[in-house]
Amino acid sequence: MILLYHAEPTLYALKPLIALEELGLSYESRWIDERPVERVVPDFPGEATQAIRVEGDGPVLVDGDAMLTSSFFILEYLAQAYAEPPLAPADPYEYYQAQAIGQTVAGTIAPFVSALAVAAHPVPAGDYGDIEPVERRRAWENASASGQDITGLSNRLEPGLRKLGTLLGERDWFLPAYSIADIDVFAIVREVPALAPGLLDEVAPNLPGFCERMEARPAVQRALAKGWGSATRYLPGPEISRWG
Amino acid sequence: MTAPPITIYHWEPNANSGKPMLTAEEKGVSYGSVYLDMLSFDHHRPDYLAINPAGTIPTLQHGDRVLTESTPMMEYIDATFAGPALRPADAVGRHRMRMWMRFIDSYMGPSLSMIGWNIGVGPSVRQKDPKVLAEAIERIPLETRRTAWRKAIYNEFSEEELAESRRRLHYSVALMERHLGMSRYLAGEDYSLADINAFNSCYGLPHFLPEACNDEQTPALMEWLRTIRERPAVITTFAKSRTDRGARLKLLDRKPAGATA
């Protein structure tokens, strides 16, 4: 039995939804718009990785006895555990490239897209004082506050988006075949036009066409239809590097 | 003698550089070793930028393939070459391995390197000619890396940032201790890339954080460090150290039976 605890089909939550649909797996979708980890973790007291929340409040996949977090790693998990149709490349170098794209997205793009998303769509004001650890509490408090530096955040998105545009080049997909790398990029990059108007066309003009190809896939359309109309469309994501 | 199949451009067998070095050594894969003196900014010189334009360390060259992301590079070595498997075969174990690696790479490692730069590397680099340092920073290709090096070299860390790094390290050490009290290695009962990744950052913990990482408070973590420290591949790899970093392994030597502190 596969359970997916997820918020609206945006950003991190969208990734496993697409993979589950692509793989044709039956799963139970459990909607959550607040702190998914706390809702699921108590069932897995012996799993120390429950405390590793480097992605913020991303989706949680429960597959039998296993609890899995961190959206790119969930994609890798699903591609290995349910190998047909193949969503991850068999060749080690192509697999390296998929992981390198995952790192680029997680490290240089997603933190800024997440910050822009919660700046445009703040989470409800509330008392988040009980959230642990402290950096996650701050993330929720920031996500309900106003006055974020939108221009600064948009500017910092540029290098990562340029890199992705170069990696894609003239191809349809990031690797020779459709893969988890495409799902990973799409889930984050599709939000950019609304959050930083004009930026994608300027720095990576091939990415809008890539997003259109993704949106034409039936599995992607089914995943995007998994919304439930919550006003909280975005949850706090990974933090921006403290090294600047 | 045939040429080694791969070349690794690296600094000290430490943090990121140590990841591919130790992985190759554990696999029994011989490699061409090119030592770059990071503190002399070797990795921002034109001949290295011709190989890795981002100027990051390490780089792995395998034929015409150039790999620059250190954690995925470890998985590439394990998947490509014969030798003992360094990743769990099952998907859940592999996920656990990747979670620990991400935790080290993006949570614990940056805090540790901030402390390391503040008390160790920064003061020694600042003895260089200020003009040479300023030029060296200007040559760094990635803006994010320029910012990081500037902070490190000129010690632009606030007390608040340093305190936050120490808090994160204490939290990380406690988490590892709890986990290693239940599990022999990070990803399960077998040694894996997660241990290699984490050891490269954590072997200096008894040096940097003696108040938190010691036999009384973190016995499981200390035992894990000592067990890995004694692996032949670790000894061979750390012999490539050209600074005092390799000598920090001595803090992990077991005391002879019957000896008192």
Coordinates of C-alpha atoms in Angstrom, one line a residue:
Chain A
M1 CA 0.0 0.0 0.0
I2 CA 1.4 3.4 -1.1
L3 CA 0.3 6.5 0.7
L4 CA 1.4 10.0 -0.4
Y5 CA 1.0 12.8 2.0
H6 CA 1.1 16.0 0.0
A7 CA 0.1 19.6 -0.2
E8 CA -1.3 21.2 -3.4
P9 CA 0.3 19.8 -6.5
T10 CA 3.0 22.5 -6.6
L11 CA 6.8 22.4 -6.3
Y12 CA 8.0 19.4 -4.2
A13 CA 4.6 17.7 -3.9
L14 CA 4.1 17.6 -7.6
K15 CA 7.2 15.4 -8.2
P16 CA 6.1 12.2 -6.6
L17 CA 2.5 12.7 -7.9
I18 CA 3.9 12.7 -11.5
A19 CA 6.1 9.7 -10.9
L20 CA 3.3 7.7 -9.4
E21 CA 1.1 8.5 -12.3
E22 CA 3.8 7.8 -14.9
L23 CA 4.4 4.4 -13.2
G24 CA 0.7 3.6 -13.2
L25 CA 0.8 2.8 -9.5
S26 CA -2.3 2.7 -7.3
Y27 CA -1.8 5.0 -4.3
E28 CA -3.8 6.8 -1.7
S29 CA -3.5 10.5 -1.9
R30 CA -3.6 12.2 1.5
W31 CA -4.0 15.9 1.3
I32 CA -2.3 18.0 3.9
D33 CA -1.7 21.7 3.9
E34 CA 0.3 22.0 7.0
R35 CA 3.4 20.4 8.4
P36 CA 3.1 17.0 6.7
V37 CA 6.1 15.6 8.5
E38 CA 4.6 15.9 12.0
R39 CA 1.5 14.0 10.8
V40 CA 3.4 11.0 9.6
V41 CA 6.6 10.8 11.6
P42 CA 5.1 9.5 14.9
D43 CA 4.3 6.2 13.0
F44 CA 8.1 5.7 12.4
P45 CA 9.8 6.3 15.7
G46 CA 12.9 4.3 14.8
E47 CA 13.7 6.1 11.6
A48 CA 16.4 8.7 12.3
T49 CA 16.1 10.2 8.8
Q50 CA 12.7 11.5 9.9
A51 CA 14.6 14.3 11.5
I52 CA 16.4 15.2 8.3
R53 CA 14.2 17.9 6.9
V54 CA 16.6 19.6 4.5
E55 CA 13.7 20.1 2.1
G56 CA 11.5 21.8 4.5
D57 CA 7.9 20.7 4.3
G58 CA 8.0 18.5 1.2
P59 CA 5.8 15.4 0.6
V60 CA 6.1 12.2 2.5
L61 CA 5.7 8.8 0.8
V62 CA 4.8 5.8 2.9
D63 CA 5.4 2.5 1.1
G64 CA 4.7 -0.5 3.4
D65 CA 7.1 -0.2 6.3
A66 CA 9.1 2.6 4.8
M67 CA 8.7 6.4 5.2
L68 CA 10.5 8.5 2.6
T69 CA 11.0 12.2 2.3
S70 CA 12.9 14.6 0.1
S71 CA 11.3 14.9 -3.3
F72 CA 14.2 14.0 -5.7
F73 CA 15.2 11.1 -3.5
I74 CA 11.5 9.9 -3.6
L75 CA 11.7 10.0 -7.4
E76 CA 14.9 7.9 -7.3
Y77 CA 13.2 5.5 -4.9
L78 CA 10.2 5.0 -7.0
A79 CA 12.3 4.6 -10.2
Q80 CA 14.3 1.8 -8.5
A81 CA 11.5 0.1 -6.6
Y82 CA 9.0 0.2 -9.5
A83 CA 11.2 -0.2 -12.6
E84 CA 8.6 -0.3 -15.4
P85 CA 8.3 1.9 -17.3
P86 CA 11.9 3.0 -16.7
L87 CA 12.1 6.5 -15.2
A88 CA 15.8 6.5 -14.4
P89 CA 18.6 5.8 -16.8
A90 CA 20.4 2.5 -16.6
D91 CA 23.7 4.0 -17.7
P92 CA 25.8 5.2 -14.8
Y93 CA 27.0 8.4 -16.5
E94 CA 23.4 9.4 -17.5
Y95 CA 22.4 8.6 -13.9
Y96 CA 25.1 10.9 -12.7
Q97 CA 23.8 13.6 -14.9
A98 CA 20.3 13.1 -13.5
Q99 CA 21.6 13.4 -10.0
A100 CA 23.7 16.5 -10.9
I101 CA 20.5 18.1 -12.3
G102 CA 18.7 17.2 -9.0
Q103 CA 21.5 18.9 -7.1
T104 CA 21.4 22.0 -9.3
V105 CA 17.6 22.3 -8.8
A106 CA 17.8 21.6 -5.0
G107 CA 20.7 23.9 -4.3
T108 CA 20.5 26.8 -6.7
I109 CA 16.9 27.0 -7.9
A110 CA 14.4 25.5 -5.5
P111 CA 15.2 27.6 -2.4
F112 CA 14.6 30.9 -4.3
V113 CA 11.5 29.6 -6.1
S114 CA 10.1 28.5 -2.8
A115 CA 10.9 31.8 -1.2
L116 CA 9.2 33.7 -4.1
A117 CA 6.2 31.4 -3.9
V118 CA 5.5 31.9 -0.2
A119 CA 6.2 35.7 -0.6
A120 CA 3.4 35.8 -3.3
H121 CA 1.2 33.4 -1.5
P122 CA 2.0 33.6 2.3
V123 CA 0.9 30.8 4.6
P124 CA -1.8 31.9 7.1
A125 CA -0.5 34.1 9.9
G126 CA -0.5 32.0 13.0
D127 CA 1.5 30.9 16.0
Y128 CA 4.3 28.6 14.8
G129 CA 6.2 28.8 18.0
D130 CA 6.0 25.1 18.7
I131 CA 7.7 24.0 15.5
E132 CA 11.1 22.3 15.9
P133 CA 13.9 22.6 15.0
V134 CA 14.3 26.3 15.2
E135 CA 15.3 26.9 11.6
R136 CA 12.0 25.3 10.5
R137 CA 10.1 27.5 12.9
R138 CA 11.8 30.5 11.3
A139 CA 10.9 29.3 7.8
W140 CA 7.2 29.1 8.8
E141 CA 7.3 32.5 10.4
N142 CA 9.0 34.0 7.4
A143 CA 6.5 32.3 5.1
S144 CA 3.6 34.1 6.8
A145 CA 5.4 37.5 6.8
S146 CA 5.5 40.2 4.1
G147 CA 8.3 42.4 2.8
Q148 CA 10.4 39.9 1.1
D149 CA 13.1 41.1 -1.4
I150 CA 11.4 39.9 -4.6
T151 CA 13.9 41.4 -7.0
G152 CA 16.9 40.0 -5.0
L153 CA 15.4 36.6 -5.0
S154 CA 14.6 36.7 -8.7
N155 CA 18.2 37.8 -9.5
R156 CA 19.6 34.9 -7.5
L157 CA 17.6 32.5 -9.6
E158 CA 19.4 33.4 -12.8
P159 CA 22.6 31.3 -12.7
G160 CA 20.8 28.1 -12.0
L161 CA 18.2 28.7 -14.7
R162 CA 20.9 29.5 -17.2
K163 CA 22.7 26.3 -16.4
L164 CA 19.5 24.3 -16.9
G165 CA 18.9 26.0 -20.2
T166 CA 22.4 25.1 -21.4
L167 CA 22.1 21.5 -20.2
L168 CA 18.8 21.1 -22.1
G169 CA 20.0 22.7 -25.3
E170 CA 18.0 21.8 -28.3
R171 CA 16.8 18.5 -26.9
D172 CA 13.3 17.5 -25.8
W173 CA 14.4 16.0 -22.5
F174 CA 17.4 16.5 -20.2
L175 CA 18.7 13.0 -20.8
P176 CA 18.4 10.9 -24.0
A177 CA 15.1 9.5 -22.7
Y178 CA 12.3 11.1 -20.5
S179 CA 13.4 10.6 -16.9
I180 CA 13.2 11.7 -13.2
A181 CA 15.4 14.7 -14.2
D182 CA 12.6 16.1 -16.3
I183 CA 10.1 15.7 -13.5
D184 CA 12.4 17.3 -11.0
V185 CA 13.1 20.3 -13.2
F186 CA 9.5 20.8 -14.4
A187 CA 7.9 20.8 -10.9
I188 CA 10.0 23.7 -9.8
V189 CA 10.6 25.7 -13.1
R190 CA 6.9 25.7 -14.1
E191 CA 6.3 28.1 -11.2
V192 CA 8.9 30.7 -12.4
P193 CA 6.9 32.6 -15.1
A194 CA 4.2 33.6 -12.6
L195 CA 6.7 34.4 -9.8
A196 CA 9.4 36.2 -11.8
P197 CA 7.7 37.4 -15.0
G198 CA 9.9 37.5 -18.1
L199 CA 12.9 35.9 -16.4
L200 CA 12.6 32.5 -18.0
D201 CA 12.3 33.9 -21.6
E202 CA 15.3 36.1 -20.9
V203 CA 17.8 33.6 -19.4
A204 CA 16.6 30.2 -20.6
P205 CA 14.2 30.6 -23.5
N206 CA 14.1 26.9 -24.2
L207 CA 12.6 26.0 -20.8
P208 CA 9.0 27.3 -21.5
G209 CA 8.8 24.9 -24.5
F210 CA 10.1 22.1 -22.2
C211 CA 7.3 22.9 -19.7
E212 CA 4.8 22.7 -22.6
R213 CA 6.0 19.2 -23.5
M214 CA 5.7 18.1 -19.9
E215 CA 2.2 19.5 -19.6
A216 CA 1.2 17.5 -22.7
R217 CA 1.9 14.3 -20.9
P218 CA -1.3 12.6 -19.6
A219 CA 0.4 11.5 -16.3
V220 CA 1.4 15.1 -15.7
Q221 CA -2.1 16.3 -16.3
R222 CA -3.5 13.8 -13.9
A223 CA -0.9 14.8 -11.3
L224 CA -1.8 18.5 -11.7
A225 CA -5.5 17.7 -11.2
K226 CA -4.8 16.4 -7.7
G227 CA -5.4 19.8 -6.2
W228 CA -8.0 20.3 -3.5
G229 CA -8.4 24.1 -3.7
S230 CA -6.6 25.0 -0.5
A231 CA -5.7 28.6 -0.1
T232 CA -2.3 27.5 1.1
R233 CA -0.7 26.7 -2.2
Y234 CA 2.9 26.6 -1.1
L235 CA 4.7 25.5 2.0
P236 CA 8.1 26.6 3.2
G237 CA 10.9 24.9 1.2
P238 CA 14.6 24.4 1.7
E239 CA 16.6 27.2 3.2
I240 CA 18.9 29.4 1.1
S241 CA 22.6 28.6 1.7
R242 CA 24.0 30.3 4.8
W243 CA 27.2 30.8 2.9
G244 CA 25.7 33.4 0.7
Chain B
M1 CA 52.1 -0.5 -16.2
T2 CA 48.7 0.7 -17.6
A3 CA 47.4 4.1 -17.0
P4 CA 44.8 4.4 -14.2
P5 CA 41.2 4.4 -15.6
I6 CA 40.3 7.7 -13.8
T7 CA 41.9 10.9 -12.6
I8 CA 40.8 12.7 -9.5
Y9 CA 41.7 16.4 -9.0
H10 CA 41.5 17.0 -5.3
W11 CA 42.7 19.0 -2.3
E12 CA 43.1 17.3 1.1
P13 CA 41.3 14.0 1.6
N14 CA 38.7 16.0 3.5
A15 CA 35.1 17.0 2.9
N16 CA 34.3 17.1 -0.8
S17 CA 37.7 16.0 -2.1
G18 CA 37.8 13.0 0.1
K19 CA 34.5 11.6 -1.3
P20 CA 35.8 10.3 -4.7
M21 CA 39.3 9.5 -3.3
L22 CA 38.0 7.3 -0.6
T23 CA 35.3 5.7 -2.8
A24 CA 37.9 4.8 -5.4
E25 CA 40.2 3.4 -2.8
E26 CA 37.5 1.3 -1.2
K27 CA 36.5 -0.1 -4.6
G28 CA 40.2 -1.0 -5.4
V29 CA 40.1 1.4 -8.4
S30 CA 43.5 3.0 -9.0
Y31 CA 43.4 6.6 -9.9
G32 CA 45.7 9.4 -11.2
S33 CA 45.9 11.8 -8.2
V34 CA 46.3 15.5 -8.9
Y35 CA 46.7 17.5 -5.7
L36 CA 45.5 21.1 -6.0
D37 CA 46.6 23.4 -3.2
M38 CA 43.2 25.1 -2.4
L39 CA 44.9 27.6 -0.1
S40 CA 47.1 28.8 -3.0
F41 CA 43.9 28.9 -5.2
D42 CA 45.3 26.3 -7.6
H43 CA 41.7 25.4 -8.5
H44 CA 41.1 28.9 -10.0
R45 CA 44.1 28.7 -12.4
P46 CA 43.5 28.6 -16.1
D47 CA 44.7 25.0 -16.7
Y48 CA 42.3 23.7 -14.1
L49 CA 39.4 25.9 -15.3
A50 CA 39.9 24.4 -18.7
I51 CA 38.9 21.1 -17.2
N52 CA 36.3 22.3 -14.8
P53 CA 35.1 25.8 -15.7
A54 CA 33.2 26.3 -12.4
G55 CA 36.5 26.0 -10.5
T56 CA 35.1 23.7 -7.9
I57 CA 37.0 20.8 -6.3
P58 CA 37.0 17.8 -6.8
T59 CA 36.8 16.8 -10.5
L60 CA 36.7 13.2 -11.7
Q61 CA 37.9 12.5 -15.2
H62 CA 37.0 9.2 -16.8
G63 CA 37.9 9.1 -20.5
D64 CA 36.1 12.1 -22.0
R65 CA 33.6 12.3 -19.1
V66 CA 34.1 15.1 -16.6
L67 CA 32.2 14.8 -13.3
T68 CA 32.1 17.8 -10.9
E69 CA 29.4 17.1 -8.4
S70 CA 31.1 15.2 -5.6
T71 CA 28.3 13.2 -4.1
P72 CA 26.8 11.9 -7.4
M73 CA 30.4 11.2 -8.4
M74 CA 30.7 8.7 -5.6
E75 CA 27.6 6.8 -6.9
Y76 CA 29.1 6.9 -10.4
I77 CA 32.3 5.2 -9.2
D78 CA 30.4 2.6 -7.3
A79 CA 28.1 1.9 -10.3
T80 CA 30.8 1.8 -12.9
F81 CA 33.6 -0.3 -11.4
A82 CA 33.9 -3.8 -10.0
G83 CA 34.7 -4.2 -6.4
P84 CA 32.8 -4.3 -3.1
A85 CA 29.3 -2.7 -3.4
L86 CA 29.2 0.6 -1.5
R87 CA 25.5 1.2 -1.8
P88 CA 22.6 -0.8 -0.3
A89 CA 21.0 -2.9 -3.1
D90 CA 17.4 -2.2 -1.9
A91 CA 15.6 1.0 -2.7
V92 CA 14.8 1.8 0.9
G93 CA 18.4 1.4 2.1
R94 CA 19.6 3.5 -0.8
H95 CA 17.2 6.2 0.0
R96 CA 18.4 6.2 3.6
M97 CA 22.0 6.5 2.3
R98 CA 21.1 9.5 0.1
M99 CA 19.2 11.3 3.0
W100 CA 22.3 11.1 5.2
M101 CA 24.5 12.3 2.4
R102 CA 22.2 15.3 1.8
F103 CA 22.1 16.0 5.5
I104 CA 25.9 16.1 5.6
D105 CA 26.2 18.1 2.4
S106 CA 23.7 20.8 3.1
Y107 CA 23.1 20.9 6.8
M108 CA 26.1 19.7 8.8
G109 CA 28.9 20.3 6.4
P110 CA 28.4 24.0 5.8
S111 CA 28.2 24.6 9.6
L112 CA 31.4 22.6 10.1
S113 CA 33.3 24.4 7.4
M114 CA 32.2 27.8 8.8
I115 CA 33.8 26.8 12.1
G116 CA 36.8 25.3 10.4
W117 CA 37.4 28.5 8.3
N118 CA 36.9 30.7 11.3
I119 CA 39.5 29.0 13.5
G120 CA 41.8 27.3 11.1
V121 CA 41.9 28.0 7.4
G122 CA 41.0 31.7 7.5
P123 CA 43.8 32.9 9.8
S124 CA 46.5 31.0 7.7
V125 CA 45.2 32.3 4.4
R126 CA 45.1 35.9 5.7
Q127 CA 48.8 35.8 6.1
K128 CA 49.1 36.1 2.3
D129 CA 49.6 39.4 0.5
P130 CA 46.2 41.3 0.6
K131 CA 46.6 42.2 -3.1
V132 CA 47.3 38.6 -4.1
L133 CA 44.2 37.6 -2.1
A134 CA 42.0 40.2 -3.7
E135 CA 43.1 39.1 -7.2
A136 CA 42.6 35.5 -6.3
I137 CA 39.0 36.2 -5.3
E138 CA 38.3 38.0 -8.5
R139 CA 39.4 35.0 -10.5
I140 CA 36.7 32.7 -8.9
P141 CA 34.2 31.9 -11.7
L142 CA 31.0 31.3 -9.7
E143 CA 29.5 34.4 -7.9
T144 CA 28.2 32.2 -5.1
R145 CA 31.7 30.8 -4.5
R146 CA 33.2 34.3 -4.6
T147 CA 30.8 35.4 -1.9
A148 CA 31.7 32.3 0.2
W149 CA 35.4 32.8 -0.2
R150 CA 35.2 36.5 0.6
K151 CA 33.4 35.7 3.8
A152 CA 35.9 33.0 4.7
I153 CA 39.0 34.9 3.9
Y154 CA 38.0 38.2 5.6
N155 CA 36.3 36.4 8.4
E156 CA 32.9 38.1 7.7
F157 CA 31.1 35.6 9.9
S158 CA 29.0 37.3 12.6
E159 CA 29.0 35.8 16.1
E160 CA 25.3 35.0 15.5
E161 CA 26.2 32.9 12.4
L162 CA 29.0 31.1 14.2
A163 CA 26.7 30.4 17.2
E164 CA 24.1 29.1 14.8
S165 CA 26.7 26.8 13.2
R166 CA 27.7 25.4 16.6
R167 CA 24.0 24.8 17.5
R168 CA 23.5 22.9 14.3
L169 CA 26.6 20.8 14.9
H170 CA 25.5 19.9 18.4
Y171 CA 22.1 18.9 17.0
S172 CA 23.8 16.9 14.2
V173 CA 26.1 15.1 16.6
A174 CA 23.2 14.2 18.8
L175 CA 21.2 12.9 15.8
M176 CA 24.2 10.8 14.6
E177 CA 24.7 9.4 18.1
R178 CA 21.1 8.4 18.4
H179 CA 21.1 6.7 15.0
L180 CA 24.5 5.0 15.4
G181 CA 23.3 3.6 18.7
M182 CA 20.7 1.7 16.7
S183 CA 22.4 1.0 13.5
R184 CA 26.0 -0.1 12.8
Y185 CA 26.5 2.2 9.9
L186 CA 24.5 5.2 8.6
A187 CA 22.5 3.4 5.9
G188 CA 22.2 0.1 7.8
E189 CA 24.4 -2.8 8.8
D190 CA 26.8 -2.3 5.9
Y191 CA 29.4 0.3 5.3
S192 CA 28.2 2.6 2.4
L193 CA 28.9 5.9 0.6
A194 CA 26.9 7.6 3.4
D195 CA 29.7 6.6 5.8
I196 CA 32.4 7.7 3.4
N197 CA 30.7 11.0 2.9
A198 CA 30.1 11.6 6.6
F199 CA 33.5 10.4 7.8
N200 CA 35.3 12.9 5.5
S201 CA 33.5 15.7 7.3
C202 CA 33.3 14.2 10.8
Y203 CA 36.7 12.8 11.5
G204 CA 37.7 16.2 12.8
L205 CA 34.7 16.5 15.2
P206 CA 36.7 15.5 18.3
H207 CA 39.1 18.3 17.4
F208 CA 36.5 21.0 16.5
L209 CA 33.8 20.1 19.0
P210 CA 35.5 18.3 21.9
E211 CA 32.8 19.4 24.3
A212 CA 30.1 17.6 22.3
C213 CA 31.9 14.7 20.6
N214 CA 33.8 12.5 23.0
D215 CA 33.7 9.0 24.6
E216 CA 31.4 10.0 27.4
Q217 CA 28.7 11.8 25.5
T218 CA 28.8 10.2 22.1
P219 CA 30.2 6.6 22.5
A220 CA 28.5 5.2 19.4
L221 CA 29.7 8.1 17.2
M222 CA 33.2 7.7 18.5
E223 CA 33.2 3.9 17.9
W224 CA 31.9 4.5 14.3
L225 CA 34.7 7.1 13.7
R226 CA 37.4 4.7 15.0
T227 CA 36.1 1.7 13.1
I228 CA 36.2 3.7 9.8
R229 CA 39.6 5.3 10.7
E230 CA 41.1 1.8 10.9
R231 CA 40.0 0.8 7.4
P232 CA 43.0 0.3 5.1
A233 CA 41.4 2.5 2.4
V234 CA 41.1 5.4 4.9
I235 CA 44.8 5.0 6.0
T236 CA 46.0 5.0 2.3
T237 CA 43.8 7.9 1.4
F238 CA 44.7 10.1 4.3
A239 CA 48.4 9.5 3.7
K240 CA 47.8 11.8 0.7
S241 CA 47.3 14.7 3.1
R242 CA 49.9 17.4 2.9
T243 CA 48.7 19.6 5.8
D244 CA 48.0 18.9 9.4
R245 CA 44.5 17.6 8.6
G246 CA 45.6 14.0 8.1
A247 CA 47.2 14.0 11.6
R248 CA 43.8 14.7 13.2
L249 CA 43.1 11.1 12.6
K250 CA 45.4 10.4 15.5
L251 CA 42.7 11.7 17.9
L252 CA 40.8 8.6 16.8
D253 CA 43.5 6.1 17.7
R254 CA 42.4 3.6 20.3
K255 CA 44.2 3.6 23.6
P256 CA 46.2 0.4 24.3
A257 CA 44.3 -1.9 26.7
G258 CA 44.9 -0.9 30.3
A259 CA 46.1 2.6 29.5
T260 CA 44.6 5.5 31.4
A261 CA 43.9 8.9 30.1

